[in-house]
Amino acid sequence: MNIFKKNAVLTAVSLLCFLSCSNNASIEDQMMAPPTDGDNPPVEEDTLSYGEKAKATYDMIQKLYKSGDLYKENFPQQTGDNEYSYLWPYVGMLTAGNILYELGYDKAIFEKEFSGLNAYYDNRNTLPTYQAYPTTGGSTDHYYDDASIVVMELLKAYSLTKEAFYLERAKTVTDFIMSGEDSRMGGGLYWFEGQSKNCTEGTHCIKAANTSAYAAYITTELYKLTKETRYLTFAESVYQWVYNTLRDPSDNLYWNDINIGTEEINTTKWTYNAGLMIMSGINLYEITGEQMYLDHSINTARGAYSKFTKVIDGQFFYQTNDPWFNVELLSAFIQLAPYDSKTEVYIDVFIQNMDYAWEHARNDDGQFYEDWSGNRKGRYYWLLHQAALIEAYGNIALYKNEMKEEK
């Protein structure tokens, strides 16, 4: 993931966060209450299902962003853009392929997106993996977090098709990801391979919550499939490192990273770091039966709903930047819902945000604003911000059991 995206400014602490820190029961009830329309005009009922909205968003991307078999990074083009997108936004389209296929759309969409992924595969002699930009552009960095989100989609593809290639490729790339962990700072994973085990200083010489939480999640998923103990041992160790090193005990959310040279913690908190620790905790609970993991996940979900929502024009909205990060949190809430009834409220707020965005936060080309409240366009031109809506609408369609047709 490039440095510009990693340095995005986090939304300020909201009024809702302030309220939810109180021990007053009536204020907690206010926090849990679903959003109201307030002074906003009512949203007109839409005839499209959530699955159809996911497909319509996919079609919009095909029209605006397609570049050969791959995609442009932005539409309209931005200064410094390359011919094709980086791997990170491309994985958003892998997710789209998986979700649309699961909903009953033509498998050709799924096959198209996974075929395009091959352009990023660096089949090197040692620890082959996906690189940040298509290999036709030369050698580029190999990121542990990017590789992890690819593995998540490979494993989903395997669950949908039972084709051995997807599982075997996931295992190969996971070997690369697991190589990003060592004993410095007590454990955890570096951010990317190019500046990792030998680094001693600099802003990129870090152990990070995202890489470590992703690694914990995918190795629990692989343990469920393979029962190989090395995956579970690794997952438990890395999960515990994030929990012990980067958790803020005041709200059970996670700081972004710790610097190797200075040992300073970057206290920025992101929705997706919370989401991946929730999902990793649920998996560890399901595998081991240890209640503490589920308790961790529930406590982090509570903190995330409080921290990352605020009142805008009389309605609750999740943070108004980085929607792909937010959608990772939505996925975590959906996974947690069977274990925690309060999570249904958190999901309902997401759905109402998505409904509002469909009506009030799109431009004439159908692109969604980065800010789903519609107050700012933000980086609406970035492919990943558009792909996030396919995942969001698709996940809600699955959550509500909306299926296009039987495959």
mmCIF file of C-alpha atoms in Angstrom:
data_model
loop_
_atom_site.group_PDB
_atom_site.id
_atom_site.type_symbol
_atom_site.label_atom_id
_atom_site.label_comp_id
_atom_site.label_asym_id
_atom_site.label_seq_id
_atom_site.Cartn_x
_atom_site.Cartn_y
_atom_site.Cartn_z
ATOM 1 C CA MET A 1 0.000 0.000 0.000
ATOM 2 C CA ASN A 2 1.518 3.339 -0.927
ATOM 3 C CA ILE A 3 2.586 5.926 1.594
ATOM 4 C CA PHE A 4 -0.040 8.514 0.588
ATOM 5 C CA LYS A 5 -2.859 6.142 1.486
ATOM 6 C CA LYS A 6 -1.226 5.036 4.747
ATOM 7 C CA ASN A 7 -0.902 8.629 5.946
ATOM 8 C CA ALA A 8 -4.577 9.591 5.614
ATOM 9 C CA VAL A 9 -5.816 11.693 8.531
ATOM 10 C CA LEU A 10 -8.154 9.912 10.976
ATOM 11 C CA THR A 11 -11.538 11.505 11.716
ATOM 12 C CA ALA A 12 -11.635 13.502 14.957
ATOM 13 C CA VAL A 13 -13.189 11.999 18.098
ATOM 14 C CA SER A 14 -16.951 12.348 17.833
ATOM 15 C CA LEU A 15 -19.629 13.550 20.148
ATOM 16 C CA LEU A 16 -20.859 9.990 20.248
ATOM 17 C CA CYS A 17 -17.515 8.718 21.510
ATOM 18 C CA PHE A 18 -17.643 11.289 24.279
ATOM 19 C CA LEU A 19 -21.121 10.224 25.261
ATOM 20 C CA SER A 20 -20.380 6.523 25.204
ATOM 21 C CA CYS A 21 -17.540 6.908 27.694
ATOM 22 C CA SER A 22 -20.072 7.807 30.345
ATOM 23 C CA ASN A 23 -21.355 5.243 32.835
ATOM 24 C CA ASN A 24 -24.858 6.729 32.582
ATOM 25 C CA ALA A 25 -27.220 3.972 31.407
ATOM 26 C CA SER A 26 -29.511 6.352 29.526
ATOM 27 C CA ILE A 27 -26.583 7.656 27.501
ATOM 28 C CA GLU A 28 -25.589 4.105 26.632
ATOM 29 C CA ASP A 29 -29.133 3.587 25.402
ATOM 30 C CA GLN A 30 -28.704 6.643 23.173
ATOM 31 C CA MET A 31 -25.534 5.149 21.771
ATOM 32 C CA MET A 32 -27.264 1.872 20.961
ATOM 33 C CA ALA A 33 -30.321 3.490 19.397
ATOM 34 C CA PRO A 34 -30.421 3.331 15.588
ATOM 35 C CA PRO A 35 -29.999 6.590 13.671
ATOM 36 C CA THR A 36 -32.970 8.809 12.958
ATOM 37 C CA ASP A 37 -33.575 11.020 9.963
ATOM 38 C CA GLY A 38 -33.233 14.200 12.026
ATOM 39 C CA ASP A 39 -33.457 17.210 9.752
ATOM 40 C CA ASN A 40 -32.528 15.240 6.640
ATOM 41 C CA PRO A 41 -35.192 14.582 4.013
ATOM 42 C CA PRO A 42 -36.410 10.978 3.991
ATOM 43 C CA VAL A 43 -34.551 8.641 1.670
ATOM 44 C CA GLU A 44 -36.806 7.497 -1.146
ATOM 45 C CA GLU A 45 -37.335 3.760 -1.305
ATOM 46 C CA ASP A 46 -35.133 2.194 -3.948
ATOM 47 C CA THR A 47 -36.267 -0.705 -6.115
ATOM 48 C CA LEU A 48 -32.820 -2.318 -6.309
ATOM 49 C CA SER A 49 -31.829 -5.073 -3.914
ATOM 50 C CA TYR A 50 -28.474 -4.849 -2.152
ATOM 51 C CA GLY A 51 -27.077 -7.503 -4.474
ATOM 52 C CA GLU A 52 -28.239 -5.488 -7.482
ATOM 53 C CA LYS A 53 -26.582 -2.386 -6.063
ATOM 54 C CA ALA A 54 -23.347 -4.369 -5.726
ATOM 55 C CA LYS A 55 -23.606 -5.447 -9.376
ATOM 56 C CA ALA A 56 -24.490 -1.909 -10.533
ATOM 57 C CA THR A 57 -21.387 -0.595 -8.760
ATOM 58 C CA TYR A 58 -19.295 -3.303 -10.402
ATOM 59 C CA ASP A 59 -20.675 -2.322 -13.803
ATOM 60 C CA MET A 60 -19.856 1.334 -13.156
ATOM 61 C CA ILE A 61 -16.245 0.363 -12.411
ATOM 62 C CA GLN A 62 -16.040 -1.627 -15.649
ATOM 63 C CA LYS A 63 -17.146 1.456 -17.546
ATOM 64 C CA LEU A 64 -14.837 3.973 -15.890
ATOM 65 C CA TYR A 65 -11.771 2.118 -14.609
ATOM 66 C CA LYS A 66 -11.115 -0.832 -16.904
ATOM 67 C CA SER A 67 -7.652 -0.836 -18.499
ATOM 68 C CA GLY A 68 -7.112 -3.941 -20.610
ATOM 69 C CA ASP A 69 -7.490 -6.939 -18.315
ATOM 70 C CA LEU A 70 -6.744 -4.776 -15.267
ATOM 71 C CA TYR A 71 -7.882 -1.404 -13.884
ATOM 72 C CA LYS A 72 -6.761 2.183 -13.568
ATOM 73 C CA GLU A 73 -5.846 3.417 -10.109
ATOM 74 C CA ASN A 74 -8.144 6.445 -10.394
ATOM 75 C CA PHE A 75 -10.896 7.949 -12.502
ATOM 76 C CA PRO A 76 -10.413 10.628 -13.517
ATOM 77 C CA GLN A 77 -6.683 10.071 -13.788
ATOM 78 C CA GLN A 78 -4.576 11.759 -11.130
ATOM 79 C CA THR A 79 -1.080 13.213 -11.378
ATOM 80 C CA GLY A 80 1.546 10.474 -11.212
ATOM 81 C CA ASP A 81 -0.812 7.612 -12.034
ATOM 82 C CA ASN A 82 0.678 4.546 -13.680
ATOM 83 C CA GLU A 83 -0.979 2.551 -16.433
ATOM 84 C CA TYR A 84 -2.538 0.102 -13.975
ATOM 85 C CA SER A 85 -3.664 0.121 -10.359
ATOM 86 C CA TYR A 86 -1.584 -1.120 -7.462
ATOM 87 C CA LEU A 87 -2.356 -4.526 -5.968
ATOM 88 C CA TRP A 88 -4.304 -3.150 -3.001
ATOM 89 C CA PRO A 89 -7.215 -1.682 -4.993
ATOM 90 C CA TYR A 90 -7.088 -4.636 -7.373
ATOM 91 C CA VAL A 91 -7.832 -6.953 -4.453
ATOM 92 C CA GLY A 92 -11.016 -4.953 -3.944
ATOM 93 C CA MET A 93 -12.065 -6.295 -7.340
ATOM 94 C CA LEU A 94 -11.141 -9.849 -6.322
ATOM 95 C CA THR A 95 -13.538 -9.427 -3.426
ATOM 96 C CA ALA A 96 -16.132 -8.225 -5.924
ATOM 97 C CA GLY A 97 -15.633 -11.350 -8.024
ATOM 98 C CA ASN A 98 -16.080 -13.607 -5.005
ATOM 99 C CA ILE A 99 -19.141 -11.833 -3.654
ATOM 100 C CA LEU A 100 -20.960 -11.536 -6.972
ATOM 101 C CA TYR A 101 -20.340 -15.210 -7.701
ATOM 102 C CA GLU A 102 -21.575 -16.162 -4.233
ATOM 103 C CA LEU A 103 -24.711 -14.087 -4.845
ATOM 104 C CA GLY A 104 -25.433 -16.012 -8.038
ATOM 105 C CA TYR A 105 -23.943 -13.847 -10.776
ATOM 106 C CA ASP A 106 -22.067 -15.309 -13.722
ATOM 107 C CA LYS A 107 -18.877 -17.146 -12.774
ATOM 108 C CA ALA A 108 -17.177 -15.356 -15.673
ATOM 109 C CA ILE A 109 -16.893 -12.258 -13.427
ATOM 110 C CA PHE A 110 -15.132 -14.314 -10.764
ATOM 111 C CA GLU A 111 -12.812 -15.916 -13.330
ATOM 112 C CA LYS A 112 -11.978 -12.567 -14.930
ATOM 113 C CA GLU A 113 -10.832 -11.010 -11.657
ATOM 114 C CA PHE A 114 -8.711 -13.970 -10.552
ATOM 115 C CA SER A 115 -7.155 -14.227 -13.998
ATOM 116 C CA GLY A 116 -6.093 -10.585 -13.741
ATOM 117 C CA LEU A 117 -4.476 -11.251 -10.370
ATOM 118 C CA ASN A 118 -1.781 -13.298 -12.118
ATOM 119 C CA ALA A 119 -0.276 -10.047 -13.428
ATOM 120 C CA TYR A 120 0.923 -9.262 -9.890
ATOM 121 C CA TYR A 121 2.451 -12.657 -9.069
ATOM 122 C CA ASP A 122 6.223 -12.707 -8.576
ATOM 123 C CA ASN A 123 7.136 -16.363 -9.052
ATOM 124 C CA ARG A 124 10.609 -15.914 -7.609
ATOM 125 C CA ASN A 125 12.730 -18.810 -6.348
ATOM 126 C CA THR A 126 12.359 -17.957 -2.655
ATOM 127 C CA LEU A 127 9.019 -17.171 -1.039
ATOM 128 C CA PRO A 128 7.005 -16.364 -4.179
ATOM 129 C CA THR A 129 4.208 -13.888 -3.576
ATOM 130 C CA TYR A 130 2.296 -10.991 -5.077
ATOM 131 C CA GLN A 131 4.016 -7.665 -5.545
ATOM 132 C CA ALA A 132 2.640 -4.139 -5.312
ATOM 133 C CA TYR A 133 2.426 -3.506 -9.087
ATOM 134 C CA PRO A 134 2.136 -5.807 -12.129
ATOM 135 C CA THR A 135 5.381 -7.581 -12.905
ATOM 136 C CA THR A 136 5.426 -6.078 -16.407
ATOM 137 C CA GLY A 137 6.424 -2.849 -14.654
ATOM 138 C CA GLY A 138 9.493 -4.454 -13.114
ATOM 139 C CA SER A 139 10.201 -5.541 -9.546
ATOM 140 C CA THR A 140 8.357 -3.647 -6.802
ATOM 141 C CA ASP A 141 7.857 -4.059 -3.060
ATOM 142 C CA HIS A 142 6.179 -7.075 -1.486
ATOM 143 C CA TYR A 143 3.824 -6.056 1.326
ATOM 144 C CA TYR A 144 2.757 -8.452 4.051
ATOM 145 C CA ASP A 145 -0.655 -6.810 4.430
ATOM 146 C CA ASP A 146 -1.365 -6.760 0.688
ATOM 147 C CA ALA A 147 -0.388 -10.430 0.488
ATOM 148 C CA SER A 148 -2.733 -11.214 3.368
ATOM 149 C CA ILE A 149 -5.781 -9.658 1.743
ATOM 150 C CA VAL A 150 -4.996 -11.659 -1.399
ATOM 151 C CA VAL A 151 -4.879 -14.831 0.700
ATOM 152 C CA MET A 152 -8.255 -13.968 2.219
ATOM 153 C CA GLU A 153 -9.748 -13.865 -1.273
ATOM 154 C CA LEU A 154 -7.930 -17.002 -2.403
ATOM 155 C CA LEU A 155 -9.370 -18.871 0.567
ATOM 156 C CA LYS A 156 -12.832 -17.505 -0.195
ATOM 157 C CA ALA A 157 -12.422 -18.617 -3.803
ATOM 158 C CA TYR A 158 -11.492 -22.092 -2.569
ATOM 159 C CA SER A 159 -14.565 -22.232 -0.342
ATOM 160 C CA LEU A 160 -16.773 -21.320 -3.313
ATOM 161 C CA THR A 161 -15.208 -23.600 -5.937
ATOM 162 C CA LYS A 162 -13.244 -26.298 -4.039
ATOM 163 C CA GLU A 163 -10.575 -25.887 -6.729
ATOM 164 C CA ALA A 164 -7.242 -26.955 -5.210
ATOM 165 C CA PHE A 165 -5.255 -24.211 -6.943
ATOM 166 C CA TYR A 166 -6.706 -21.510 -4.701
ATOM 167 C CA LEU A 167 -5.823 -23.322 -1.480
ATOM 168 C CA GLU A 168 -2.330 -24.230 -2.659
ATOM 169 C CA ARG A 169 -1.614 -20.677 -3.809
ATOM 170 C CA ALA A 170 -2.915 -19.358 -0.468
ATOM 171 C CA LYS A 171 -0.541 -21.666 1.397
ATOM 172 C CA THR A 172 2.393 -20.568 -0.767
ATOM 173 C CA VAL A 173 1.751 -16.873 -0.163
ATOM 174 C CA THR A 174 1.143 -17.485 3.547
ATOM 175 C CA ASP A 175 4.678 -18.862 3.828
ATOM 176 C CA PHE A 176 5.872 -15.452 2.616
ATOM 177 C CA ILE A 177 3.608 -13.671 5.102
ATOM 178 C CA MET A 178 4.774 -15.788 8.035
ATOM 179 C CA SER A 179 8.382 -14.921 7.140
ATOM 180 C CA GLY A 180 7.574 -11.307 8.083
ATOM 181 C CA GLU A 181 7.486 -12.181 11.795
ATOM 182 C CA ASP A 182 10.493 -12.336 14.097
ATOM 183 C CA SER A 183 11.387 -11.780 17.759
ATOM 184 C CA ARG A 184 12.282 -8.068 17.550
ATOM 185 C CA MET A 185 9.960 -5.991 19.729
ATOM 186 C CA GLY A 186 8.709 -9.285 21.126
ATOM 187 C CA GLY A 187 7.112 -10.498 17.882
ATOM 188 C CA GLY A 188 4.675 -9.195 15.307
ATOM 189 C CA LEU A 189 5.070 -8.601 11.580
ATOM 190 C CA TYR A 190 6.847 -5.894 9.658
ATOM 191 C CA TRP A 191 4.999 -3.845 7.063
ATOM 192 C CA PHE A 192 6.842 -4.860 3.882
ATOM 193 C CA GLU A 193 9.755 -7.042 2.907
ATOM 194 C CA GLY A 194 12.030 -4.323 1.511
ATOM 195 C CA GLN A 195 12.487 -2.660 4.906
ATOM 196 C CA SER A 196 12.128 -5.268 7.553
ATOM 197 C CA LYS A 197 14.531 -7.500 9.426
ATOM 198 C CA ASN A 198 17.643 -5.344 8.988
ATOM 199 C CA CYS A 199 16.061 -1.940 9.569
ATOM 200 C CA THR A 200 17.110 0.133 12.571
ATOM 201 C CA GLU A 201 15.460 3.509 11.975
ATOM 202 C CA GLY A 202 12.961 5.417 9.871
ATOM 203 C CA THR A 203 9.200 5.811 9.714
ATOM 204 C CA HIS A 204 8.788 2.516 7.872
ATOM 205 C CA CYS A 205 10.894 0.489 10.301
ATOM 206 C CA ILE A 206 7.867 -0.775 12.208
ATOM 207 C CA LYS A 207 5.889 -3.753 13.452
ATOM 208 C CA ALA A 208 2.266 -3.136 12.549
ATOM 209 C CA ALA A 209 -1.195 -4.031 13.784
ATOM 210 C CA ASN A 210 -2.608 -4.570 10.309
ATOM 211 C CA THR A 211 0.012 -7.009 9.039
ATOM 212 C CA SER A 212 -0.043 -8.936 12.310
ATOM 213 C CA ALA A 213 -3.833 -9.072 12.663
ATOM 214 C CA TYR A 214 -4.243 -10.111 9.026
ATOM 215 C CA ALA A 215 -1.624 -12.822 9.508
ATOM 216 C CA ALA A 216 -3.430 -14.113 12.604
ATOM 217 C CA TYR A 217 -6.708 -14.239 10.705
ATOM 218 C CA ILE A 218 -5.511 -16.043 7.583
ATOM 219 C CA THR A 219 -3.548 -18.618 9.575
ATOM 220 C CA THR A 220 -6.628 -19.425 11.681
ATOM 221 C CA GLU A 221 -8.542 -19.850 8.421
ATOM 222 C CA LEU A 222 -5.820 -22.162 7.088
ATOM 223 C CA TYR A 223 -5.806 -24.144 10.321
ATOM 224 C CA LYS A 224 -9.548 -24.741 9.958
ATOM 225 C CA LEU A 225 -8.953 -26.133 6.467
ATOM 226 C CA THR A 226 -5.724 -28.082 6.978
ATOM 227 C CA LYS A 227 -5.467 -28.785 10.736
ATOM 228 C CA GLU A 228 -1.736 -28.048 10.447
ATOM 229 C CA THR A 229 -0.633 -27.033 13.934
ATOM 230 C CA ARG A 230 1.971 -24.585 12.635
ATOM 231 C CA TYR A 231 -0.817 -22.276 11.519
ATOM 232 C CA LEU A 232 -2.590 -22.287 14.873
ATOM 233 C CA THR A 233 0.643 -21.844 16.842
ATOM 234 C CA PHE A 234 1.575 -18.881 14.671
ATOM 235 C CA ALA A 235 -1.904 -17.336 14.872
ATOM 236 C CA GLU A 236 -2.072 -17.546 18.654
ATOM 237 C CA SER A 237 1.395 -16.019 19.025
ATOM 238 C CA VAL A 238 0.851 -13.123 16.642
ATOM 239 C CA TYR A 239 -2.655 -12.387 17.934
ATOM 240 C CA GLN A 240 -1.307 -12.233 21.499
ATOM 241 C CA TRP A 241 1.485 -9.898 20.411
ATOM 242 C CA VAL A 242 -0.994 -7.418 18.929
ATOM 243 C CA TYR A 243 -3.236 -7.687 21.987
ATOM 244 C CA ASN A 244 -0.363 -7.145 24.432
ATOM 245 C CA THR A 245 1.615 -4.547 22.463
ATOM 246 C CA LEU A 246 -0.822 -2.399 20.504
ATOM 247 C CA ARG A 247 -4.137 -2.588 22.370
ATOM 248 C CA ASP A 248 -5.376 0.565 24.066
ATOM 249 C CA PRO A 249 -6.932 -0.744 27.312
ATOM 250 C CA SER A 250 -9.129 2.361 27.591
ATOM 251 C CA ASP A 251 -11.317 1.281 24.646
ATOM 252 C CA ASN A 252 -9.958 -2.123 23.498
ATOM 253 C CA LEU A 253 -9.014 -0.717 20.092
ATOM 254 C CA TYR A 254 -5.614 -1.054 18.465
ATOM 255 C CA TRP A 255 -2.862 1.438 17.793
ATOM 256 C CA ASN A 256 -1.339 1.298 14.335
ATOM 257 C CA ASP A 257 2.300 0.307 14.874
ATOM 258 C CA ILE A 258 5.441 0.421 16.998
ATOM 259 C CA ASN A 259 8.715 1.801 15.661
ATOM 260 C CA ILE A 260 11.714 -0.522 15.885
ATOM 261 C CA GLY A 261 14.302 2.228 16.385
ATOM 262 C CA THR A 262 12.499 4.566 18.778
ATOM 263 C CA GLU A 263 10.049 2.083 20.354
ATOM 264 C CA GLU A 264 7.408 4.799 19.962
ATOM 265 C CA ILE A 265 3.838 3.726 19.305
ATOM 266 C CA ASN A 266 1.836 5.340 16.528
ATOM 267 C CA THR A 267 -1.457 5.769 18.367
ATOM 268 C CA THR A 268 -3.615 6.198 15.248
ATOM 269 C CA LYS A 269 -6.575 3.814 15.296
ATOM 270 C CA TRP A 270 -8.170 2.441 12.145
ATOM 271 C CA THR A 271 -11.451 0.624 11.668
ATOM 272 C CA TYR A 272 -9.867 -2.280 9.803
ATOM 273 C CA ASN A 273 -7.360 -3.042 12.554
ATOM 274 C CA ALA A 274 -10.282 -3.422 14.946
ATOM 275 C CA GLY A 275 -12.131 -5.521 12.386
ATOM 276 C CA LEU A 276 -9.295 -7.977 11.817
ATOM 277 C CA MET A 277 -8.702 -8.464 15.530
ATOM 278 C CA ILE A 278 -12.430 -9.110 16.003
ATOM 279 C CA MET A 279 -12.406 -11.739 13.261
ATOM 280 C CA SER A 280 -9.160 -13.318 14.484
ATOM 281 C CA GLY A 281 -10.547 -13.519 18.008
ATOM 282 C CA ILE A 282 -13.757 -15.184 16.810
ATOM 283 C CA ASN A 283 -11.781 -17.774 14.852
ATOM 284 C CA LEU A 284 -9.529 -18.524 17.830
ATOM 285 C CA TYR A 285 -12.604 -18.892 20.034
ATOM 286 C CA GLU A 286 -14.214 -21.296 17.571
ATOM 287 C CA ILE A 287 -11.000 -23.331 17.283
ATOM 288 C CA THR A 288 -9.926 -23.439 20.935
ATOM 289 C CA GLY A 289 -13.165 -22.862 22.837
ATOM 290 C CA GLU A 290 -11.382 -20.294 25.029
ATOM 291 C CA GLN A 291 -13.922 -17.647 26.080
ATOM 292 C CA MET A 292 -11.320 -14.901 26.399
ATOM 293 C CA TYR A 293 -10.994 -14.646 22.627
ATOM 294 C CA LEU A 294 -14.704 -14.050 22.154
ATOM 295 C CA ASP A 295 -14.694 -11.558 25.029
ATOM 296 C CA HIS A 296 -11.862 -9.667 23.324
ATOM 297 C CA SER A 297 -13.847 -9.508 20.085
ATOM 298 C CA ILE A 298 -17.009 -8.265 21.777
ATOM 299 C CA ASN A 299 -15.101 -5.626 23.739
ATOM 300 C CA THR A 300 -13.351 -4.398 20.590
ATOM 301 C CA ALA A 301 -16.678 -4.230 18.743
ATOM 302 C CA ARG A 302 -18.106 -2.063 21.533
ATOM 303 C CA GLY A 303 -15.107 0.249 21.387
ATOM 304 C CA ALA A 304 -15.199 0.441 17.591
ATOM 305 C CA TYR A 305 -18.871 1.403 17.453
ATOM 306 C CA SER A 306 -18.261 4.128 20.024
ATOM 307 C CA LYS A 307 -15.018 5.451 18.556
ATOM 308 C CA PHE A 308 -15.760 5.306 14.864
ATOM 309 C CA THR A 309 -19.302 6.687 14.719
ATOM 310 C CA LYS A 310 -20.487 10.248 15.117
ATOM 311 C CA VAL A 311 -23.624 12.303 14.656
ATOM 312 C CA ILE A 312 -23.909 14.213 11.369
ATOM 313 C CA ASP A 313 -27.118 16.092 10.602
ATOM 314 C CA GLY A 314 -29.004 14.061 13.192
ATOM 315 C CA GLN A 315 -27.802 10.646 12.015
ATOM 316 C CA PHE A 316 -25.043 8.280 13.086
ATOM 317 C CA PHE A 317 -22.332 7.763 10.483
ATOM 318 C CA TYR A 318 -19.202 5.669 10.594
ATOM 319 C CA GLN A 319 -16.026 7.631 10.001
ATOM 320 C CA THR A 320 -16.285 9.695 6.848
ATOM 321 C CA ASN A 321 -12.974 8.632 5.316
ATOM 322 C CA ASP A 322 -11.415 5.390 4.094
ATOM 323 C CA PRO A 323 -14.596 3.417 3.355
ATOM 324 C CA TRP A 324 -12.682 0.221 2.503
ATOM 325 C CA PHE A 325 -11.303 0.216 6.047
ATOM 326 C CA ASN A 326 -14.835 0.683 7.363
ATOM 327 C CA VAL A 327 -16.183 -2.186 5.285
ATOM 328 C CA GLU A 328 -13.604 -4.501 6.861
ATOM 329 C CA LEU A 329 -15.200 -3.572 10.186
ATOM 330 C CA LEU A 330 -18.638 -4.335 8.743
ATOM 331 C CA SER A 331 -17.402 -7.811 7.787
ATOM 332 C CA ALA A 332 -16.223 -8.307 11.357
ATOM 333 C CA PHE A 333 -19.574 -7.223 12.780
ATOM 334 C CA ILE A 334 -21.382 -9.687 10.513
ATOM 335 C CA GLN A 335 -19.106 -12.491 11.710
ATOM 336 C CA LEU A 336 -19.694 -11.484 15.336
ATOM 337 C CA ALA A 337 -23.481 -11.103 15.072
ATOM 338 C CA PRO A 338 -24.349 -14.743 15.951
ATOM 339 C CA TYR A 339 -22.483 -14.334 19.243
ATOM 340 C CA ASP A 340 -23.577 -10.821 20.255
ATOM 341 C CA SER A 341 -27.042 -9.367 19.679
ATOM 342 C CA LYS A 342 -25.864 -5.760 20.089
ATOM 343 C CA THR A 343 -23.822 -6.181 16.943
ATOM 344 C CA GLU A 344 -27.044 -6.145 14.919
ATOM 345 C CA VAL A 345 -27.392 -2.453 15.798
ATOM 346 C CA TYR A 346 -23.863 -1.773 14.559
ATOM 347 C CA ILE A 347 -24.723 -3.482 11.253
ATOM 348 C CA ASP A 348 -28.014 -1.582 10.947
ATOM 349 C CA VAL A 349 -26.138 1.718 11.190
ATOM 350 C CA PHE A 350 -23.851 0.559 8.368
ATOM 351 C CA ILE A 351 -26.866 -0.350 6.248
ATOM 352 C CA GLN A 352 -28.475 3.039 6.821
ATOM 353 C CA ASN A 353 -25.174 4.726 5.891
ATOM 354 C CA MET A 354 -25.082 2.692 2.672
ATOM 355 C CA ASP A 355 -28.696 3.521 1.878
ATOM 356 C CA TYR A 356 -27.974 7.197 2.424
ATOM 357 C CA ALA A 357 -24.836 7.079 0.281
ATOM 358 C CA TRP A 358 -26.749 5.510 -2.614
ATOM 359 C CA GLU A 359 -29.159 8.456 -2.640
ATOM 360 C CA HIS A 360 -26.980 11.354 -1.506
ATOM 361 C CA ALA A 361 -23.261 10.604 -1.947
ATOM 362 C CA ARG A 362 -22.730 9.777 -5.626
ATOM 363 C CA ASN A 363 -21.738 11.899 -8.591
ATOM 364 C CA ASP A 364 -23.213 11.909 -12.083
ATOM 365 C CA ASP A 365 -20.959 9.010 -13.122
ATOM 366 C CA GLY A 366 -22.258 6.887 -10.248
ATOM 367 C CA GLN A 367 -19.049 7.122 -8.214
ATOM 368 C CA PHE A 368 -19.478 7.219 -4.452
ATOM 369 C CA TYR A 369 -17.963 9.991 -2.397
ATOM 370 C CA GLU A 370 -15.357 8.954 0.128
ATOM 371 C CA ASP A 371 -17.647 10.541 2.735
ATOM 372 C CA TRP A 372 -20.899 8.548 2.776
ATOM 373 C CA SER A 373 -22.699 11.384 4.572
ATOM 374 C CA GLY A 374 -22.406 13.301 1.288
ATOM 375 C CA ASN A 375 -20.741 16.364 2.797
ATOM 376 C CA ARG A 376 -17.397 15.943 1.032
ATOM 377 C CA LYS A 377 -16.366 14.182 -2.148
ATOM 378 C CA GLY A 378 -12.946 13.283 -0.779
ATOM 379 C CA ARG A 379 -10.896 10.807 -2.825
ATOM 380 C CA TYR A 380 -13.937 9.562 -4.739
ATOM 381 C CA TYR A 381 -11.731 8.896 -7.783
ATOM 382 C CA TRP A 382 -9.764 6.045 -6.151
ATOM 383 C CA LEU A 383 -10.687 2.554 -7.347
ATOM 384 C CA LEU A 384 -10.566 1.055 -3.856
ATOM 385 C CA HIS A 385 -13.165 3.498 -2.524
ATOM 386 C CA GLN A 386 -15.549 2.325 -5.260
ATOM 387 C CA ALA A 387 -14.747 -1.380 -4.882
ATOM 388 C CA ALA A 388 -15.532 -1.073 -1.170
ATOM 389 C CA LEU A 389 -19.188 -0.500 -2.029
ATOM 390 C CA ILE A 390 -19.394 -3.758 -3.977
ATOM 391 C CA GLU A 391 -18.158 -5.565 -0.877
ATOM 392 C CA ALA A 392 -20.480 -3.587 1.396
ATOM 393 C CA TYR A 393 -23.674 -4.100 -0.606
ATOM 394 C CA GLY A 394 -22.726 -7.681 -1.381
ATOM 395 C CA ASN A 395 -22.086 -8.550 2.257
ATOM 396 C CA ILE A 396 -25.407 -7.056 3.295
ATOM 397 C CA ALA A 397 -27.150 -9.035 0.566
ATOM 398 C CA LEU A 398 -25.574 -12.202 1.951
ATOM 399 C CA TYR A 399 -26.379 -11.149 5.515
ATOM 400 C CA LYS A 400 -30.020 -10.718 4.505
ATOM 401 C CA ASN A 401 -29.930 -13.914 2.439
ATOM 402 C CA GLU A 402 -30.647 -12.101 -0.837
ATOM 403 C CA MET A 403 -29.583 -14.435 -3.615
ATOM 404 C CA LYS A 404 -29.856 -13.604 -7.307
ATOM 405 C CA GLU A 405 -30.447 -17.194 -8.340
ATOM 406 C CA GLU A 406 -29.299 -20.718 -7.625
ATOM 407 C CA LYS A 407 -25.963 -21.542 -9.241
#
